[in-house]
């Protein structure tokens, strides 16, 4: 399975990169959420699929025997939530950018770069 | 003792400003007491100096790298100290009168700067540690910068100030490099030790670099070609400053340094030649430009350049006489040049004229000044019995003695002749000739303005007439200090005819001719404007322009402003770095073992392929809705992947996150333009695809390699063992989240909290008018309206259950919070924000804040009990006979629940508001 | 002497601002209360960090494994000399910024959550300095990112939104690299505790996964540290932020990223030694540093907006740090530690100074500024200290920093070292060129727009700048304490196994 999941993780990442390189902010943030998903897939592989049993200690026994590695799962849980927060932030930014610039195409949204730009004539915010 | 004198100087000069302001018009006389006192104090060293005793003094500063405030007063330093403090006294007096009509603030500021400069100068010539020397060296540059730009209102002054700062401090950096290299080579920064071990230094591999650095630094400071151009421009400074810094003292600092390192240059192959060449060019350039210059001050400035060239030449020449001549010339030049600057200042002050051509017959109005000028010029022209004459005799003596060929001699003769001419011009023309010229003089002479020049001018005569004391306690020791062995110095009138005297005669002859034909020569050279485009200054300007153009180009290239371009570059750089790392590792990727390859479970494999297909579909999708759904599919598949591989918690979380993302996106997409029209050219898409492929390849190799290595399970095994026994939880993942690695969770809910604050400030009601209309309209809303009660309560209950059983079974704070959020989402989508908030009864921000506080606080009891934060405290409660372990871990998870709920709700409300607009 | 258990001291610099952040969120709508909480928290944090520094300087490393599980099973907080020192520095900056904020951050900005986000960011910064767990480090980085975005968009100006979007998208990329790197590392070594990792790593044979991990981490850190060619987010966003925020970001964030480089590559991967499983780090670092220096300083010279000019100098200064690290020698690492303290203080000070200039001149355009030398001589002097300090003029902290770096480079005894040293010297000349331009334009030149003179600068602003300028001067006048401290910090940082193989 290593190869298959490696393919899945790397492949999804590539797709995410391709979307991220778009100039449409919405597509970019979709790409970024795809990136975060793919990263979770990659982290999951550090557990090596050594078992299909969840890391939950069954009633009666006191210790975990033969289960999936719990650590990557914990890391991924954290990563998922953080990724979610960041995606939401990007969405909010995209919304406000659209509200203030009437566009979500990054080549048309230049107000940050043109602020105090030495090359362009002076502008004020 | 030395350090205390320096400390006095530092203290006095830094406290000078308020005092000087209070003294008002008397500031000049009053503040002159400081340098005068120092002068007297240094005179006290004369006996010791003549006895050849070297006073040293040291204070610890940075012992860990062998840098101390160590000072050393030998003959050479002594000579400089006398010049600095003596002339300093007169300069301060002069400035007081010079700024008589300026405001008290201005006068005080100027005098303070002068005194600070004097301190820096003293420090530089007294320092024995090279780093300390550099410290004061830079201080003089900065003060010179401030003094040149003293009249900040004038753009010309600012430009000149910047020029001198850049040249001298730039040279200073070269000097610093040389010093550091010296320290790295010899392991010491002590000037004494360095000059003692000069051969060793000259033999080291770094020697050429060190020599180069030293020379650049010294040349920049002492205005040697091609770094000389800042000095004439420095004449923008008020004249007292020019007299002090730019003729008498600061510009000689470079000479001081070169002289200190003379043995090193001597041992260095071609060391002396380089110095000599630079010196000769400088002399010629200075003399030539002096003939072209028309301002009183600039004539003096260029002649100063020439004189500095002579001094460097004397450093370059070998033989004891060269050193003797150097000492004599340093003093002679300081005396007459400072005087002449004073004179120039007085003239300008009295008449407001600066061009020599316009002056004449001033002797009538400024008699004393005229006398001073005359005395100084005679010394400058090197006529007996003045000090200038003696020093020139020594100069030629040195040239005859030294092993160098005739060219320096010829140059020296020529340049000295020009200096003679200049001497005549700057005195006879303005003061004695052209009496017919009518010039209105603002005011006669003032005591403050004549004390300085007259004293210095007479000194130039007195010393030569009675050289005993000077020879014994100044020249002799100074020469001994630099040349190493004591040389019998007799600065006195030579007797009888000698080749030296002959040379002097020649010089005087040519000089007289130059003086007579000054006007035509001056005119001829003046009109040759093309010369100006070849001089060093225009080269400097060109360099600056080059730098500015280049910087604009760079700025344009790195700040093109196209976000896609930025991201592409970043990603490409990452690929390059990772690729380089893999290559540099020098090993091949490990591949999975055969039996590992064997166990491909068909279902999951197919699932993975579907997920991949989803990703590709998302990448290829034209419309944004399609892309969103495809991304969602990929996410879903990932969730399933987690499920079938023993990670139900992940599956659950991933699933709810995906669904929430979709909900929010749909809300967002209601306002955003859906037309995902092409924003990239075909070429760009190709390049992006290539880059994405490259990144995927790198990652794939890395993942496969990692997956094929044998895992280390020590840590995860530990969790499996302790989870239930010591942390009282069966769901190991949850126990890790709330206990083993609780801090991660804490940090992460803080991320959520912060993001909610951010979204609230971006999309909150205050950002624009409140939007209340439910966004879901039509049939969907209709369905929602009916179904929402069916969803709401069950979801809410479920969320609470998930929260509390989380510690032992699937679930936990995250999932619980997300589920609860979903419950409210349903209501909010169907009945709008207001009703939801009514049902919620509490502001989401309070949920977030409260939850965060709860989670943070849940770690404190442990800290108090066990002394380590986030150590959970457990206590047993018995409910209906069952004993249940409860602990702060539960509180922690509740905090997580609240934060997630509050945050997601503020997202939702914000997005709905935005959508309603 | 107050005796607080090290276990509590080590987490205090994080817990205090974190708790403060939570409370300020609860205290929504009551801006004065929020400000009060923030200021109290900032001061308390400074006190705590100083206590921690004292403890560490006398009693060695303060380690506490949160949750009470021994290392490597729990997340450890490892307050060694380096961490404690940086916490104190960060706290000083925080105090200065809080002071400045009194005049700069008004009601609307507090309403938009300045206090909460600022405190959370401080918590993240200190957490990054103190944590001994690499995944935890990642979490703090993400927290920093989110807070920074929130702080940049406080006014919701168009430029801020655009800048924030650029900042977030690029930083998320960096975070992704970091996360993958950490994942690969765990997959190979099975642990996340950095001390444990460094034991596991030393003597381990090189592998593709480990190299990929190291260099992905490098890409992530380097992106956040603002090195060429991954720096674009920095000049695209810093100048849009409110100036107090910009100062905090300039003083803290990029340096945290460099700190991560130092910690992860020197400690975890032990790249300085011969036992490291990762090759080719030194040349990569050297190239990144040299490239950044040159590009950044030239780009800075072109700028006319003070904030943009300073933003490029931030990158240029970080490059000096990376240069020192690239030498992979004890001297280099010590120099980097010293330099870090200097540059954090001075960068923050310069940005705050820019804010004051803008207050007086009604704008950040240098071409329009002027006349401050005569109107505000005291402030002119204070700002001159900072400008000279960053240009490496003695006796300011900047001089010693540059001295140490160049010295270490020359003593490296390699051609690379010499080349880097020369580049460093040339670049510091160009830095002086640019800073002197700025200073003469803003302070000497008579203002272009006649008529109205410079507006008054609030005292709090001048004081906050003065705090940082004076600390730079103090370090410069008495460098020995910090110097020997940073040397000991370097010794502590480098794994013992690596140490003896070092020049």
mmCIF file of C-alpha atoms in Angstrom, chain B residues 157-441:
data_model
loop_
_atom_site.group_PDB
_atom_site.id
_atom_site.type_symbol
_atom_site.label_atom_id
_atom_site.label_comp_id
_atom_site.label_asym_id
_atom_site.label_seq_id
_atom_site.Cartn_x
_atom_site.Cartn_y
_atom_site.Cartn_z
ATOM 1 C CA UNK B 157 25.932 71.071 2.066
ATOM 2 C CA UNK B 158 23.858 67.899 2.520
ATOM 3 C CA UNK B 159 25.290 66.445 -0.652
ATOM 4 C CA UNK B 160 28.860 67.178 0.409
ATOM 5 C CA UNK B 161 28.224 65.801 3.884
ATOM 6 C CA UNK B 162 26.828 62.563 2.454
ATOM 7 C CA UNK B 163 29.763 62.373 0.053
ATOM 8 C CA UNK B 164 32.329 62.623 2.828
ATOM 9 C CA UNK B 165 30.378 60.174 4.989
ATOM 10 C CA UNK B 166 30.181 57.583 2.226
ATOM 11 C CA UNK B 167 33.812 57.926 1.202
ATOM 12 C CA UNK B 168 35.329 57.979 4.665
ATOM 13 C CA UNK B 169 33.063 55.396 6.274
ATOM 14 C CA UNK B 170 33.330 53.218 3.201
ATOM 15 C CA UNK B 171 37.090 53.419 3.542
ATOM 16 C CA UNK B 172 36.559 52.740 7.229
ATOM 17 C CA UNK B 173 34.923 49.413 6.373
ATOM 18 C CA UNK B 174 37.981 48.439 4.363
ATOM 19 C CA UNK B 175 40.074 49.404 7.370
ATOM 20 C CA UNK B 176 37.855 47.298 9.629
ATOM 21 C CA UNK B 177 38.343 44.312 7.355
ATOM 22 C CA UNK B 178 42.083 44.831 7.528
ATOM 23 C CA UNK B 179 41.950 45.083 11.309
ATOM 24 C CA UNK B 180 39.871 41.929 11.643
ATOM 25 C CA UNK B 181 42.258 40.069 9.347
ATOM 26 C CA UNK B 182 45.207 41.346 11.358
ATOM 27 C CA UNK B 183 43.547 40.116 14.521
ATOM 28 C CA UNK B 184 42.813 36.755 12.923
ATOM 29 C CA UNK B 185 46.422 36.464 11.728
ATOM 30 C CA UNK B 186 48.358 37.644 14.767
ATOM 31 C CA UNK B 187 45.735 36.970 17.431
ATOM 32 C CA UNK B 188 46.064 40.484 18.806
ATOM 33 C CA UNK B 189 44.624 43.923 18.189
ATOM 34 C CA UNK B 190 47.386 45.773 20.015
ATOM 35 C CA UNK B 191 49.004 48.346 17.743
ATOM 36 C CA UNK B 192 52.308 48.043 19.567
ATOM 37 C CA UNK B 193 52.445 44.297 19.189
ATOM 38 C CA UNK B 194 51.316 44.437 15.567
ATOM 39 C CA UNK B 195 54.062 46.872 14.570
ATOM 40 C CA UNK B 196 56.542 44.812 16.551
ATOM 41 C CA UNK B 197 55.542 41.686 14.608
ATOM 42 C CA UNK B 198 55.341 43.491 11.261
ATOM 43 C CA UNK B 199 57.575 40.959 9.432
ATOM 44 C CA UNK B 200 55.347 38.106 10.556
ATOM 45 C CA UNK B 201 52.280 39.987 9.376
ATOM 46 C CA UNK B 202 53.893 40.846 6.042
ATOM 47 C CA UNK B 203 54.743 37.179 5.537
ATOM 48 C CA UNK B 204 51.176 35.985 6.190
ATOM 49 C CA UNK B 205 48.842 34.941 3.393
ATOM 50 C CA UNK B 206 46.443 37.758 4.179
ATOM 51 C CA UNK B 207 49.157 40.429 3.947
ATOM 52 C CA UNK B 208 48.089 41.878 0.568
ATOM 53 C CA UNK B 209 44.459 42.085 1.642
ATOM 54 C CA UNK B 210 45.450 43.712 4.933
ATOM 55 C CA UNK B 211 47.685 46.217 3.164
ATOM 56 C CA UNK B 212 44.900 46.990 0.701
ATOM 57 C CA UNK B 213 42.381 47.545 3.457
ATOM 58 C CA UNK B 214 44.713 49.773 5.435
ATOM 59 C CA UNK B 215 45.573 51.827 2.371
ATOM 60 C CA UNK B 216 41.970 52.294 1.247
ATOM 61 C CA UNK B 217 40.996 53.362 4.737
ATOM 62 C CA UNK B 218 43.901 55.778 5.064
ATOM 63 C CA UNK B 219 43.570 57.158 1.542
ATOM 64 C CA UNK B 220 39.859 57.826 2.023
ATOM 65 C CA UNK B 221 40.567 59.675 5.245
ATOM 66 C CA UNK B 222 43.593 61.582 4.006
ATOM 67 C CA UNK B 223 42.061 62.487 0.660
ATOM 68 C CA UNK B 224 44.465 60.586 -1.571
ATOM 69 C CA UNK B 225 43.682 60.086 -5.230
ATOM 70 C CA UNK B 226 41.203 58.772 -6.320
ATOM 71 C CA UNK B 227 39.345 59.256 -3.029
ATOM 72 C CA UNK B 228 40.362 62.887 -2.619
ATOM 73 C CA UNK B 229 37.299 64.591 -4.086
ATOM 74 C CA UNK B 230 35.308 64.712 -0.880
ATOM 75 C CA UNK B 231 37.775 67.130 0.714
ATOM 76 C CA UNK B 232 37.239 70.121 -1.594
ATOM 77 C CA UNK B 233 33.514 69.549 -1.259
ATOM 78 C CA UNK B 234 33.887 69.434 2.510
ATOM 79 C CA UNK B 235 34.563 73.174 2.304
ATOM 80 C CA UNK B 236 30.800 73.489 2.649
ATOM 81 C CA UNK B 237 31.481 73.209 6.362
ATOM 82 C CA UNK B 238 31.701 76.409 8.394
ATOM 83 C CA UNK B 239 35.263 77.694 8.070
ATOM 84 C CA UNK B 240 36.396 76.936 11.639
ATOM 85 C CA UNK B 241 35.517 73.305 10.965
ATOM 86 C CA UNK B 242 37.473 73.362 7.705
ATOM 87 C CA UNK B 243 40.453 74.824 9.499
ATOM 88 C CA UNK B 244 40.340 72.192 12.200
ATOM 89 C CA UNK B 245 39.130 68.978 10.555
ATOM 90 C CA UNK B 246 39.944 69.394 6.919
ATOM 91 C CA UNK B 247 43.416 70.850 7.127
ATOM 92 C CA UNK B 248 45.034 70.539 10.544
ATOM 93 C CA UNK B 249 43.963 67.290 12.134
ATOM 94 C CA UNK B 250 41.430 64.798 10.787
ATOM 95 C CA UNK B 251 42.841 64.492 7.305
ATOM 96 C CA UNK B 252 46.199 63.621 8.898
ATOM 97 C CA UNK B 253 44.680 60.606 10.608
ATOM 98 C CA UNK B 254 45.278 58.527 7.501
ATOM 99 C CA UNK B 255 48.926 59.601 7.510
ATOM 100 C CA UNK B 256 49.067 58.664 11.192
ATOM 101 C CA UNK B 257 47.792 55.168 10.419
ATOM 102 C CA UNK B 258 50.133 54.641 7.467
ATOM 103 C CA UNK B 259 53.076 55.861 9.523
ATOM 104 C CA UNK B 260 52.184 53.441 12.304
ATOM 105 C CA UNK B 261 52.156 50.590 9.786
ATOM 106 C CA UNK B 262 55.203 51.863 7.873
ATOM 107 C CA UNK B 263 57.414 48.925 8.873
ATOM 108 C CA UNK B 264 54.709 46.551 7.623
ATOM 109 C CA UNK B 265 54.573 48.293 4.260
ATOM 110 C CA UNK B 266 58.348 48.279 4.229
ATOM 111 C CA UNK B 267 58.531 44.518 4.574
ATOM 112 C CA UNK B 268 55.769 44.026 2.046
ATOM 113 C CA UNK B 269 57.041 43.600 -1.522
ATOM 114 C CA UNK B 270 56.058 46.657 -3.576
ATOM 115 C CA UNK B 271 54.438 48.162 -0.498
ATOM 116 C CA UNK B 272 56.389 51.405 -0.683
ATOM 117 C CA UNK B 273 56.047 51.633 -4.466
ATOM 118 C CA UNK B 274 52.243 51.592 -4.298
ATOM 119 C CA UNK B 275 52.219 54.270 -1.617
ATOM 120 C CA UNK B 276 54.659 56.369 -3.580
ATOM 121 C CA UNK B 277 52.685 56.104 -6.824
ATOM 122 C CA UNK B 278 49.438 57.138 -5.153
ATOM 123 C CA UNK B 279 51.200 59.969 -3.370
ATOM 124 C CA UNK B 280 52.736 61.384 -6.549
ATOM 125 C CA UNK B 281 49.444 61.300 -8.469
ATOM 126 C CA UNK B 282 47.691 62.943 -5.541
ATOM 127 C CA UNK B 283 50.331 65.675 -5.386
ATOM 128 C CA UNK B 284 50.005 66.442 -9.079
ATOM 129 C CA UNK B 285 46.212 66.388 -9.080
ATOM 130 C CA UNK B 286 46.082 68.604 -6.004
ATOM 131 C CA UNK B 287 48.523 71.114 -7.404
ATOM 132 C CA UNK B 288 46.802 71.184 -10.777
ATOM 133 C CA UNK B 289 43.338 71.702 -9.323
ATOM 134 C CA UNK B 290 44.702 74.361 -6.978
ATOM 135 C CA UNK B 291 45.666 76.334 -10.056
ATOM 136 C CA UNK B 292 42.133 75.968 -11.452
ATOM 137 C CA UNK B 293 40.188 76.708 -8.308
ATOM 138 C CA UNK B 294 38.801 80.193 -7.843
ATOM 139 C CA UNK B 295 37.348 80.181 -4.312
ATOM 140 C CA UNK B 296 39.683 81.133 -1.502
ATOM 141 C CA UNK B 297 38.757 78.015 0.443
ATOM 142 C CA UNK B 298 38.924 75.621 -2.479
ATOM 143 C CA UNK B 299 42.362 76.836 -3.453
ATOM 144 C CA UNK B 300 43.461 76.066 0.075
ATOM 145 C CA UNK B 301 41.634 72.729 -0.029
ATOM 146 C CA UNK B 302 43.417 71.564 -3.164
ATOM 147 C CA UNK B 303 46.775 72.699 -1.860
ATOM 148 C CA UNK B 304 45.937 70.645 1.243
ATOM 149 C CA UNK B 305 45.360 67.633 -1.000
ATOM 150 C CA UNK B 306 48.784 68.208 -2.515
ATOM 151 C CA UNK B 307 50.377 68.527 0.920
ATOM 152 C CA UNK B 308 48.742 65.307 2.087
ATOM 153 C CA UNK B 309 50.200 63.685 -1.008
ATOM 154 C CA UNK B 310 53.621 64.926 0.074
ATOM 155 C CA UNK B 311 53.098 63.391 3.504
ATOM 156 C CA UNK B 312 52.154 60.007 2.043
ATOM 157 C CA UNK B 313 55.234 60.246 -0.158
ATOM 158 C CA UNK B 314 57.330 60.795 2.953
ATOM 159 C CA UNK B 315 55.771 57.670 4.500
ATOM 160 C CA UNK B 316 56.686 55.780 1.359
ATOM 161 C CA UNK B 317 60.288 56.963 1.251
ATOM 162 C CA UNK B 318 62.717 54.895 3.274
ATOM 163 C CA UNK B 319 65.524 56.273 5.387
ATOM 164 C CA UNK B 320 65.346 58.186 8.677
ATOM 165 C CA UNK B 321 65.304 61.599 7.057
ATOM 166 C CA UNK B 322 61.883 60.882 5.501
ATOM 167 C CA UNK B 323 60.390 60.371 8.934
ATOM 168 C CA UNK B 324 62.035 63.522 10.223
ATOM 169 C CA UNK B 325 60.687 65.470 7.289
ATOM 170 C CA UNK B 326 57.234 64.036 7.825
ATOM 171 C CA UNK B 327 57.103 65.225 11.420
ATOM 172 C CA UNK B 328 58.372 68.647 10.468
ATOM 173 C CA UNK B 329 55.892 69.006 7.632
ATOM 174 C CA UNK B 330 52.917 67.786 9.686
ATOM 175 C CA UNK B 331 53.518 70.562 12.200
ATOM 176 C CA UNK B 332 54.451 73.252 9.690
ATOM 177 C CA UNK B 333 51.460 72.497 7.487
ATOM 178 C CA UNK B 334 49.050 72.339 10.405
ATOM 179 C CA UNK B 335 50.221 75.759 11.574
ATOM 180 C CA UNK B 336 50.154 77.683 8.316
ATOM 181 C CA UNK B 337 47.174 75.962 6.735
ATOM 182 C CA UNK B 338 44.963 76.422 9.773
ATOM 183 C CA UNK B 339 45.995 80.070 9.850
ATOM 184 C CA UNK B 340 45.132 80.581 6.212
ATOM 185 C CA UNK B 341 41.716 78.943 6.709
ATOM 186 C CA UNK B 342 41.108 81.250 9.641
ATOM 187 C CA UNK B 343 42.069 84.156 7.416
ATOM 188 C CA UNK B 344 39.778 82.990 4.636
ATOM 189 C CA UNK B 345 36.969 82.699 7.160
ATOM 190 C CA UNK B 346 37.581 86.173 8.506
ATOM 191 C CA UNK B 347 37.626 87.645 5.035
ATOM 192 C CA UNK B 348 34.412 85.910 4.079
ATOM 193 C CA UNK B 349 32.874 86.945 7.386
ATOM 194 C CA UNK B 350 33.868 90.568 6.916
ATOM 195 C CA UNK B 351 33.188 90.979 3.222
ATOM 196 C CA UNK B 352 30.843 88.158 2.289
ATOM 197 C CA UNK B 353 33.133 87.416 -0.651
ATOM 198 C CA UNK B 354 34.436 83.954 -1.424
ATOM 199 C CA UNK B 355 35.998 84.276 -4.892
ATOM 200 C CA UNK B 356 39.661 85.299 -4.855
ATOM 201 C CA UNK B 357 39.295 87.349 -8.031
ATOM 202 C CA UNK B 358 36.949 89.786 -6.365
ATOM 203 C CA UNK B 359 39.194 90.494 -3.367
ATOM 204 C CA UNK B 360 41.889 93.068 -3.053
ATOM 205 C CA UNK B 361 43.390 95.656 -0.763
ATOM 206 C CA UNK B 362 41.830 94.125 2.305
ATOM 207 C CA UNK B 363 44.990 94.868 4.254
ATOM 208 C CA UNK B 364 43.611 98.299 4.994
ATOM 209 C CA UNK B 365 40.547 96.946 6.771
ATOM 210 C CA UNK B 366 41.931 93.774 8.306
ATOM 211 C CA UNK B 367 45.550 94.635 9.185
ATOM 212 C CA UNK B 368 46.208 91.959 11.801
ATOM 213 C CA UNK B 369 44.605 89.300 9.658
ATOM 214 C CA UNK B 370 46.799 90.469 6.805
ATOM 215 C CA UNK B 371 49.911 90.113 8.908
ATOM 216 C CA UNK B 372 48.916 86.628 9.996
ATOM 217 C CA UNK B 373 48.229 85.716 6.393
ATOM 218 C CA UNK B 374 51.603 87.048 5.351
ATOM 219 C CA UNK B 375 53.497 85.115 8.022
ATOM 220 C CA UNK B 376 51.615 81.925 7.210
ATOM 221 C CA UNK B 377 52.200 82.310 3.483
ATOM 222 C CA UNK B 378 55.900 82.873 3.987
ATOM 223 C CA UNK B 379 56.057 79.653 5.954
ATOM 224 C CA UNK B 380 53.970 77.930 3.291
ATOM 225 C CA UNK B 381 56.236 79.218 0.548
ATOM 226 C CA UNK B 382 59.125 77.805 2.523
ATOM 227 C CA UNK B 383 61.114 80.973 2.868
ATOM 228 C CA UNK B 384 63.700 81.193 5.598
ATOM 229 C CA UNK B 385 63.571 81.558 8.519
ATOM 230 C CA UNK B 386 60.147 79.933 8.746
ATOM 231 C CA UNK B 387 59.322 76.382 9.825
ATOM 232 C CA UNK B 388 58.034 75.676 6.355
ATOM 233 C CA UNK B 389 61.509 76.317 4.990
ATOM 234 C CA UNK B 390 63.106 73.835 7.367
ATOM 235 C CA UNK B 391 60.539 71.130 6.662
ATOM 236 C CA UNK B 392 61.073 71.583 2.948
ATOM 237 C CA UNK B 393 64.813 71.271 3.417
ATOM 238 C CA UNK B 394 64.217 68.001 5.237
ATOM 239 C CA UNK B 395 61.912 66.890 2.461
ATOM 240 C CA UNK B 396 64.549 67.245 -0.209
ATOM 241 C CA UNK B 397 67.177 65.838 2.136
ATOM 242 C CA UNK B 398 64.992 62.765 2.533
ATOM 243 C CA UNK B 399 64.574 62.391 -1.205
ATOM 244 C CA UNK B 400 68.262 62.612 -1.814
ATOM 245 C CA UNK B 401 68.933 60.027 0.879
ATOM 246 C CA UNK B 402 66.202 57.598 -0.154
ATOM 247 C CA UNK B 403 66.810 54.886 -2.706
ATOM 248 C CA UNK B 404 64.035 56.003 -5.027
ATOM 249 C CA UNK B 405 64.803 57.460 -8.434
ATOM 250 C CA UNK B 406 64.500 60.999 -9.737
ATOM 251 C CA UNK B 407 60.807 61.116 -10.653
ATOM 252 C CA UNK B 408 59.566 61.776 -7.111
ATOM 253 C CA UNK B 409 62.142 64.482 -6.836
ATOM 254 C CA UNK B 410 60.956 66.220 -9.982
ATOM 255 C CA UNK B 411 57.311 65.958 -8.951
ATOM 256 C CA UNK B 412 58.121 67.271 -5.495
ATOM 257 C CA UNK B 413 59.905 70.273 -6.953
ATOM 258 C CA UNK B 414 57.028 71.076 -9.276
ATOM 259 C CA UNK B 415 54.340 70.648 -6.635
ATOM 260 C CA UNK B 416 56.233 72.680 -4.085
ATOM 261 C CA UNK B 417 56.585 75.408 -6.676
ATOM 262 C CA UNK B 418 52.822 75.453 -7.168
ATOM 263 C CA UNK B 419 52.410 75.631 -3.405
ATOM 264 C CA UNK B 420 54.693 78.642 -3.365
ATOM 265 C CA UNK B 421 52.560 80.223 -6.045
ATOM 266 C CA UNK B 422 49.384 79.470 -4.098
ATOM 267 C CA UNK B 423 50.964 80.951 -0.982
ATOM 268 C CA UNK B 424 51.602 84.168 -2.816
ATOM 269 C CA UNK B 425 48.202 84.282 -4.432
ATOM 270 C CA UNK B 426 46.152 83.722 -1.328
ATOM 271 C CA UNK B 427 47.920 86.461 0.590
ATOM 272 C CA UNK B 428 49.184 89.142 -1.738
ATOM 273 C CA UNK B 429 46.087 89.277 -3.950
ATOM 274 C CA UNK B 430 43.373 89.725 -1.365
ATOM 275 C CA UNK B 431 45.297 91.800 1.111
ATOM 276 C CA UNK B 432 48.011 93.821 -0.522
ATOM 277 C CA UNK B 433 47.443 94.055 -4.285
ATOM 278 C CA UNK B 434 44.530 95.658 -6.021
ATOM 279 C CA UNK B 435 44.126 98.481 -3.528
ATOM 280 C CA UNK B 436 42.093 100.358 -6.106
ATOM 281 C CA UNK B 437 39.282 97.775 -5.781
ATOM 282 C CA UNK B 438 36.377 99.094 -3.679
ATOM 283 C CA UNK B 439 34.969 96.535 -1.262
ATOM 284 C CA UNK B 440 32.458 97.341 1.457
ATOM 285 C CA UNK B 441 33.512 95.644 4.643
#
